[in-house]
Coordinates of C-alpha atoms and ligand atoms in Angstrom, one line a residue:
M3 CA 56.2 -74.2 0.6
S4 CA 59.0 -74.9 3.1
R5 CA 60.1 -78.5 3.9
G6 CA 58.7 -78.0 7.5
R7 CA 55.3 -77.0 6.2
V8 CA 55.2 -79.8 3.7
S9 CA 56.0 -82.3 6.5
L10 CA 53.4 -80.7 8.7
L11 CA 50.8 -80.9 5.9
L12 CA 51.7 -84.6 5.3
L13 CA 51.5 -85.2 9.0
A14 CA 48.0 -83.5 9.2
V15 CA 46.8 -85.6 6.2
T16 CA 48.2 -88.8 7.8
L17 CA 46.7 -88.0 11.2
A18 CA 43.3 -87.3 9.5
A19 CA 43.6 -90.6 7.7
L20 CA 44.4 -92.4 10.9
L21 CA 41.6 -90.8 12.7
I22 CA 39.1 -91.8 10.0
A23 CA 40.6 -95.4 10.1
C24 CA 40.2 -95.5 13.9
A25 CA 36.8 -93.8 14.1
P26 CA 34.4 -96.8 14.3
T27 CA 36.3 -98.5 17.2
E28 CA 38.3 -95.8 18.9
K29 CA 36.6 -94.5 22.1
E30 CA 37.6 -91.0 23.3
A31 CA 39.1 -90.3 26.7
Y32 CA 36.9 -88.3 29.1
K33 CA 38.3 -84.7 29.0
R34 CA 37.6 -81.6 31.1
Q35 CA 39.4 -78.3 31.2
F36 CA 39.5 -75.3 33.4
F37 CA 41.8 -72.3 34.1
S38 CA 44.0 -72.1 37.1
L39 CA 47.7 -71.6 38.0
G40 CA 47.7 -69.0 35.2
T41 CA 47.2 -71.7 32.5
L42 CA 44.7 -74.2 31.0
I43 CA 44.4 -77.3 33.1
E44 CA 43.2 -80.4 31.2
I45 CA 42.3 -83.7 32.8
S46 CA 42.0 -86.8 30.6
L47 CA 40.5 -90.0 32.1
W48 CA 40.3 -93.4 30.4
D49 CA 37.7 -96.0 31.3
V50 CA 36.0 -94.2 34.1
D51 CA 32.2 -93.9 34.3
D52 CA 30.9 -90.4 34.0
E53 CA 29.8 -90.0 37.6
R54 CA 33.2 -91.0 39.0
A55 CA 34.9 -88.9 36.3
A56 CA 32.9 -85.8 37.3
K57 CA 33.8 -86.3 41.0
A58 CA 37.5 -86.8 40.1
V59 CA 37.5 -83.6 38.0
R60 CA 35.9 -81.7 40.9
R61 CA 38.6 -83.0 43.3
V62 CA 41.4 -82.0 40.9
E63 CA 39.9 -78.6 40.5
E64 CA 39.8 -78.1 44.3
I65 CA 43.5 -79.2 44.6
V66 CA 44.7 -76.9 41.8
N67 CA 42.7 -73.9 42.9
D68 CA 44.0 -74.4 46.5
A69 CA 47.6 -74.5 45.2
H70 CA 46.9 -71.3 43.1
Q71 CA 45.7 -69.4 46.2
R72 CA 48.2 -70.8 48.6
W73 CA 51.4 -70.3 46.6
H74 CA 50.7 -67.4 44.3
A75 CA 53.9 -65.3 43.9
W76 CA 52.3 -61.9 43.9
E77 CA 48.6 -62.1 44.8
P78 CA 48.1 -62.4 48.6
S79 CA 49.0 -66.0 49.5
E80 CA 51.0 -67.9 52.1
I81 CA 54.0 -67.3 50.0
T82 CA 53.6 -63.5 49.8
A83 CA 52.9 -63.4 53.6
L84 CA 56.1 -65.4 54.2
N85 CA 58.0 -63.0 51.9
T86 CA 56.7 -60.0 53.9
A87 CA 57.7 -61.7 57.1
I88 CA 61.2 -62.5 55.8
A89 CA 61.8 -58.9 54.6
E90 CA 60.9 -57.7 58.1
G91 CA 63.2 -60.2 59.8
Q92 CA 60.2 -62.2 61.1
S93 CA 59.2 -65.9 60.7
L94 CA 55.8 -67.2 60.0
T95 CA 53.6 -70.2 60.8
L96 CA 52.4 -71.9 57.6
S97 CA 50.0 -74.7 56.7
P98 CA 51.4 -78.2 56.6
A99 CA 50.8 -78.2 52.8
T100 CA 53.0 -75.1 52.3
I101 CA 55.7 -76.4 54.6
A102 CA 55.8 -79.7 52.6
A103 CA 56.1 -77.8 49.3
L104 CA 58.9 -75.6 50.6
R105 CA 60.8 -78.5 51.9
R106 CA 60.6 -80.2 48.5
A107 CA 61.5 -77.0 46.6
R108 CA 64.5 -76.5 48.9
E109 CA 65.8 -80.1 48.3
L110 CA 65.4 -79.7 44.5
A111 CA 67.2 -76.3 44.6
A112 CA 70.1 -77.9 46.4
A113 CA 70.2 -80.7 43.9
S114 CA 70.3 -78.2 41.0
G115 CA 73.2 -76.3 42.6
Q116 CA 70.7 -73.4 43.1
L117 CA 70.3 -73.0 39.3
F118 CA 66.6 -73.7 40.1
N119 CA 66.4 -71.1 42.8
P120 CA 62.9 -70.2 44.0
A121 CA 64.4 -67.7 46.5
I122 CA 65.0 -65.1 43.7
G123 CA 61.5 -63.7 43.8
R124 CA 62.8 -60.2 44.2
L125 CA 64.9 -60.5 41.0
I126 CA 61.9 -61.9 39.1
A127 CA 59.8 -58.9 40.3
L128 CA 62.6 -56.5 39.3
W129 CA 62.3 -57.8 35.7
G130 CA 58.6 -57.1 35.8
F131 CA 57.4 -60.7 35.7
H132 CA 55.2 -60.4 38.8
S133 CA 52.2 -59.2 36.9
D134 CA 49.1 -60.6 35.2
E135 CA 49.8 -58.1 32.4
P136 CA 52.3 -59.1 29.7
P137 CA 55.8 -58.0 30.7
H138 CA 57.1 -55.0 28.8
G139 CA 60.4 -53.8 30.3
P140 CA 62.6 -51.8 30.5
P141 CA 65.0 -54.2 31.9
P142 CA 66.4 -53.3 35.4
T143 CA 69.6 -51.4 35.7
Q144 CA 72.8 -53.3 36.2
A145 CA 73.2 -51.5 39.6
A146 CA 69.8 -52.8 40.7
I147 CA 70.7 -56.3 39.6
D148 CA 74.1 -56.1 41.3
A149 CA 72.6 -54.9 44.6
L150 CA 70.3 -58.0 44.7
L151 CA 73.0 -60.5 43.6
A152 CA 75.3 -59.1 46.4
Q153 CA 72.7 -60.4 48.9
A154 CA 72.9 -63.9 47.4
P155 CA 69.3 -65.1 48.1
D156 CA 69.1 -68.9 47.8
M157 CA 67.0 -71.8 49.2
D158 CA 69.8 -72.8 51.6
A159 CA 69.0 -69.6 53.5
L160 CA 65.4 -70.7 54.1
W161 CA 65.0 -72.3 57.5
I162 CA 62.0 -74.5 58.4
E163 CA 61.3 -75.8 61.9
G164 CA 58.0 -77.6 62.3
L165 CA 55.4 -75.3 60.8
H166 CA 57.6 -72.2 61.1
A167 CA 59.7 -70.8 58.3
G168 CA 61.9 -67.8 57.9
S169 CA 65.3 -66.6 56.7
N170 CA 68.2 -64.7 58.1
N171 CA 68.7 -63.3 54.6
P172 CA 66.1 -60.5 54.1
A173 CA 66.7 -60.7 50.3
V174 CA 65.1 -64.2 50.2
Q175 CA 61.7 -63.8 48.5
L176 CA 60.0 -67.0 47.3
D177 CA 58.6 -67.5 43.9
L178 CA 57.5 -71.1 43.3
G179 CA 56.6 -70.4 39.6
A180 CA 59.2 -72.9 38.3
F181 CA 58.0 -75.7 40.5
A182 CA 54.4 -75.3 41.7
K183 CA 52.8 -76.7 38.5
G184 CA 54.8 -79.9 38.8
Y185 CA 54.2 -80.2 42.5
T186 CA 50.5 -79.6 42.1
V187 CA 50.1 -82.1 39.2
D188 CA 51.6 -84.7 41.6
L189 CA 49.0 -83.8 44.3
A190 CA 46.3 -84.2 41.6
I191 CA 47.6 -87.5 40.4
A192 CA 47.8 -88.8 44.0
A193 CA 44.1 -87.7 44.6
L194 CA 43.0 -89.5 41.4
R195 CA 44.7 -92.7 42.6
E196 CA 42.9 -92.4 45.9
L197 CA 39.7 -92.4 43.9
G198 CA 40.8 -95.6 42.2
I199 CA 41.6 -94.0 38.9
E200 CA 44.6 -95.7 37.2
N201 CA 44.5 -94.2 33.7
A202 CA 44.8 -90.4 33.5
I203 CA 46.7 -87.3 32.4
V204 CA 46.8 -84.1 34.4
N205 CA 48.1 -81.5 32.0
A206 CA 48.9 -78.0 33.1
G207 CA 49.5 -75.9 30.0
G208 CA 51.5 -78.6 28.2
D209 CA 53.3 -79.8 31.4
L210 CA 51.8 -83.1 32.6
R211 CA 51.9 -86.3 34.4
A212 CA 50.4 -89.4 32.8
I213 CA 49.5 -92.7 34.5
G214 CA 48.4 -95.9 33.0
S215 CA 47.3 -95.9 29.4
H216 CA 44.6 -94.9 26.9
G217 CA 43.1 -98.4 26.8
K218 CA 45.2 -100.7 24.5
R219 CA 47.6 -97.9 23.5
P220 CA 49.9 -95.7 25.5
W221 CA 49.1 -92.0 26.1
S222 CA 50.8 -90.0 23.3
I223 CA 52.3 -86.6 24.3
G224 CA 53.1 -83.8 21.9
I225 CA 56.2 -81.6 22.5
R226 CA 55.7 -78.1 21.0
Q227 CA 58.1 -76.6 18.6
P228 CA 59.6 -73.6 20.4
A229 CA 58.3 -70.4 18.8
D230 CA 57.2 -66.9 19.9
H231 CA 53.7 -67.5 18.6
S232 CA 51.3 -70.3 18.8
E233 CA 52.0 -71.5 15.2
G234 CA 54.9 -73.6 16.5
G235 CA 53.1 -76.9 15.9
I236 CA 54.3 -80.2 17.2
L237 CA 58.0 -80.9 17.1
A238 CA 58.0 -84.4 18.5
S239 CA 55.9 -86.9 20.3
I240 CA 56.5 -89.3 23.2
E241 CA 54.5 -92.3 24.4
T242 CA 54.3 -92.5 28.1
H243 CA 54.5 -95.8 30.0
G244 CA 53.3 -96.5 33.5
D245 CA 53.7 -93.3 35.5
E246 CA 55.7 -90.4 34.0
A247 CA 55.9 -86.6 34.1
V248 CA 56.8 -84.7 30.9
F249 CA 57.7 -81.0 31.5
T250 CA 59.1 -78.3 29.3
S251 CA 60.6 -74.9 30.1
G252 CA 60.6 -72.5 27.1
D253 CA 61.8 -69.0 26.6
Y254 CA 58.7 -68.3 24.6
E255 CA 56.3 -68.6 27.5
R256 CA 56.9 -65.0 28.9
F257 CA 59.1 -62.4 27.3
F258 CA 59.4 -58.9 26.1
Y259 CA 61.3 -56.9 23.6
F260 CA 63.0 -53.7 24.6
E261 CA 65.0 -51.5 22.2
G262 CA 65.3 -54.5 19.8
R263 CA 66.5 -57.0 22.4
R264 CA 64.5 -59.9 23.7
Y265 CA 64.3 -60.7 27.4
H266 CA 62.5 -63.8 28.7
H267 CA 61.4 -65.1 32.1
I268 CA 63.9 -67.8 33.1
L269 CA 66.6 -66.0 35.0
D270 CA 70.2 -67.1 35.7
P271 CA 70.5 -66.6 39.4
R272 CA 74.3 -66.1 38.9
D273 CA 74.2 -63.0 36.8
G274 CA 70.6 -61.9 37.2
F275 CA 69.8 -62.0 33.5
P276 CA 67.6 -64.2 31.3
A277 CA 69.5 -67.4 30.7
R278 CA 71.3 -67.3 27.4
Q279 CA 71.9 -70.1 24.8
V280 CA 68.8 -72.2 25.3
I281 CA 65.2 -71.8 24.0
S282 CA 63.6 -74.9 25.5
V283 CA 64.2 -78.0 27.7
T284 CA 62.0 -81.0 28.0
A285 CA 62.5 -83.7 30.6
I286 CA 60.7 -86.9 31.4
G287 CA 60.8 -87.7 35.1
A288 CA 59.2 -89.9 37.7
D289 CA 57.2 -87.0 39.2
G290 CA 56.1 -83.5 38.3
A291 CA 57.9 -81.6 41.0
T292 CA 61.3 -83.0 40.0
A293 CA 60.7 -82.7 36.3
D294 CA 59.4 -79.1 36.6
A295 CA 62.3 -77.9 38.8
A296 CA 64.8 -79.8 36.6
V297 CA 63.8 -78.2 33.3
T298 CA 64.2 -74.8 34.8
G299 CA 67.6 -75.7 36.3
L300 CA 68.7 -77.4 33.1
F301 CA 67.7 -74.3 31.1
V302 CA 69.9 -72.2 33.2
A303 CA 72.8 -74.7 33.1
G304 CA 72.8 -74.5 29.3
P305 CA 74.3 -76.8 26.6
D306 CA 77.7 -77.0 28.3
H307 CA 76.6 -78.0 31.9
W308 CA 73.1 -79.6 31.6
Q309 CA 74.4 -83.2 31.9
E310 CA 75.9 -82.6 35.4
V311 CA 72.8 -80.9 36.6
A312 CA 70.6 -83.7 35.2
Q313 CA 72.7 -86.3 36.9
R314 CA 72.5 -84.5 40.3
M315 CA 68.7 -84.2 39.9
G316 CA 68.3 -87.8 39.0
I317 CA 66.9 -87.0 35.5
T318 CA 68.0 -89.3 32.7
Q319 CA 65.7 -88.2 29.9
V320 CA 66.3 -84.7 28.6
M321 CA 65.9 -82.9 25.3
M322 CA 67.4 -79.3 25.1
I323 CA 67.1 -77.0 22.1
D324 CA 69.6 -74.2 21.8
T325 CA 69.3 -70.8 20.2
D326 CA 70.7 -72.2 16.9
M327 CA 67.9 -74.9 17.0
R328 CA 70.5 -77.6 17.7
I329 CA 68.9 -80.4 19.7
Y330 CA 70.8 -82.1 22.6
M331 CA 69.5 -85.3 24.1
T332 CA 70.4 -88.1 26.5
A333 CA 70.6 -91.5 24.8
E334 CA 67.5 -92.5 26.9
M335 CA 65.5 -89.6 25.6
A336 CA 66.6 -90.2 22.0
R337 CA 65.1 -93.7 22.2
R338 CA 61.8 -92.2 23.3
V339 CA 61.4 -89.2 21.0
H340 CA 59.6 -89.5 17.7
F341 CA 60.2 -86.3 15.6
E342 CA 57.1 -85.1 13.7
I343 CA 59.2 -82.7 11.6
A344 CA 62.8 -82.9 10.6
P345 CA 65.0 -81.3 13.3
P346 CA 66.3 -78.2 11.6
A347 CA 69.9 -78.0 12.9
G348 CA 71.2 -81.4 14.0
V349 CA 70.7 -83.7 16.9
F350 CA 73.5 -84.4 19.4
I351 CA 73.2 -87.4 21.7
A352 CA 75.1 -87.2 25.0
G353 CA 77.7 -89.8 25.5
E354 CA 78.0 -90.7 21.8
S355 CA 81.5 -89.8 20.9
P356 CA 82.1 -88.0 18.6
R357 CA 78.8 -86.3 18.8
E358 CA 76.6 -87.6 16.1
T359 CA 74.3 -85.7 13.9
R360 CA 71.3 -87.8 12.8
Ligands
LIG410 P1 59.4 -72.7 34.2 O1 58.5 -72.3 33.1 O2 59.0 -73.9 35.0 O3 60.9 -72.7 33.9 O4 59.3 -71.5 35.3 C1 59.6 -70.2 35.0 C2 59.2 -69.3 36.2 O5 59.9 -69.6 37.3 C3 59.4 -67.8 35.9 O6 58.3 -67.2 35.3 C4 59.8 -67.3 37.3 O7 58.6 -67.0 38.0 C5 60.5 -68.4 37.9 N1 61.9 -68.5 37.7 C6 62.7 -67.8 36.7 N2 64.0 -68.2 36.8 C7 64.1 -69.1 37.8 C8 65.1 -69.8 38.4 N3 66.4 -69.7 37.9 N4 64.8 -70.6 39.5 C9 63.6 -70.7 40.0 N5 62.5 -70.1 39.5 C10 62.8 -69.3 38.4
LIG411 MG1 60.0 -75.5 35.9

């Protein structure tokens, strides 16, 4: 048995022992799940009576389903209507909710230096990621990619005036896939707070925002080990304090193999190809929208440039895993992360010179 498996087994035994030890006194959080935004949404509430909890879950469900319908990248939505208008040189009147989301996405894109660039919807579609079916290739031709890159769609080319939006660049096509989950989780947390709920997690497929605590202990969040299959297990855990968003972008979420090469869904807007060198990025941020946009931007920035992008986006807690399984972290993140299995290829802490392997 490999060392990783032995550690996992030990972890499972320890966890089971802990669970048994806690069983007589430990109350469970109230949990409900549903599907939306293309993923499993889970709401955890602590210390809320069942009636209020059920009302809170209904409210979150409304918010998330509304976001799904309003901002879907390829099913008819306000975003697809805006994309059609832009392609035809027109502008469109949108709902206040969509205008607010677009303003926020535009700010975050600017902060990332357009590495998080939700105006590259056409490129994402060209790679075949605008489908409910698993992507399959073939990859687009270099000529098709070059033709799109030459038109340089980015969020600076999106204008917003009141409730109107449009672009002078007909190649701008919005896809909020790298940001909508985070933005929506923030809306859900705000709604929970309005209902007087102070201890909760809204988790969208592993990306989440947690407020308050689980009674006397903090919420504990698992970070998945990056892997093409669901056997990845838990790489590390983090305890959240107060109000924090924990988001991960991974190359294992959507990908295809074509003629022996692997192509994933996080695209580098500069060369039009899936970003190289990184397999996953996790960030802890103050809100979901920033953390979600940041992990995508940091993924594209890669091991050599992520620190600049993190700084510009105001993110101080980052963990990046490269294709050789090396782990890069900010010192602040290193203090928070508890590894559940031994990191396989070294850990590098930013700012510690020379880089230190622990
Ligand atoms: P995430 O998992 O948050 O990194 O989001 C990935 C999704 O965002 C992809 O499935 C695409 O729909 C979209 N996307 C891919 N590359 C980018 C990029 N560089 N900037 C913004 N959105 C992107
Ligand atoms: Mg993202």
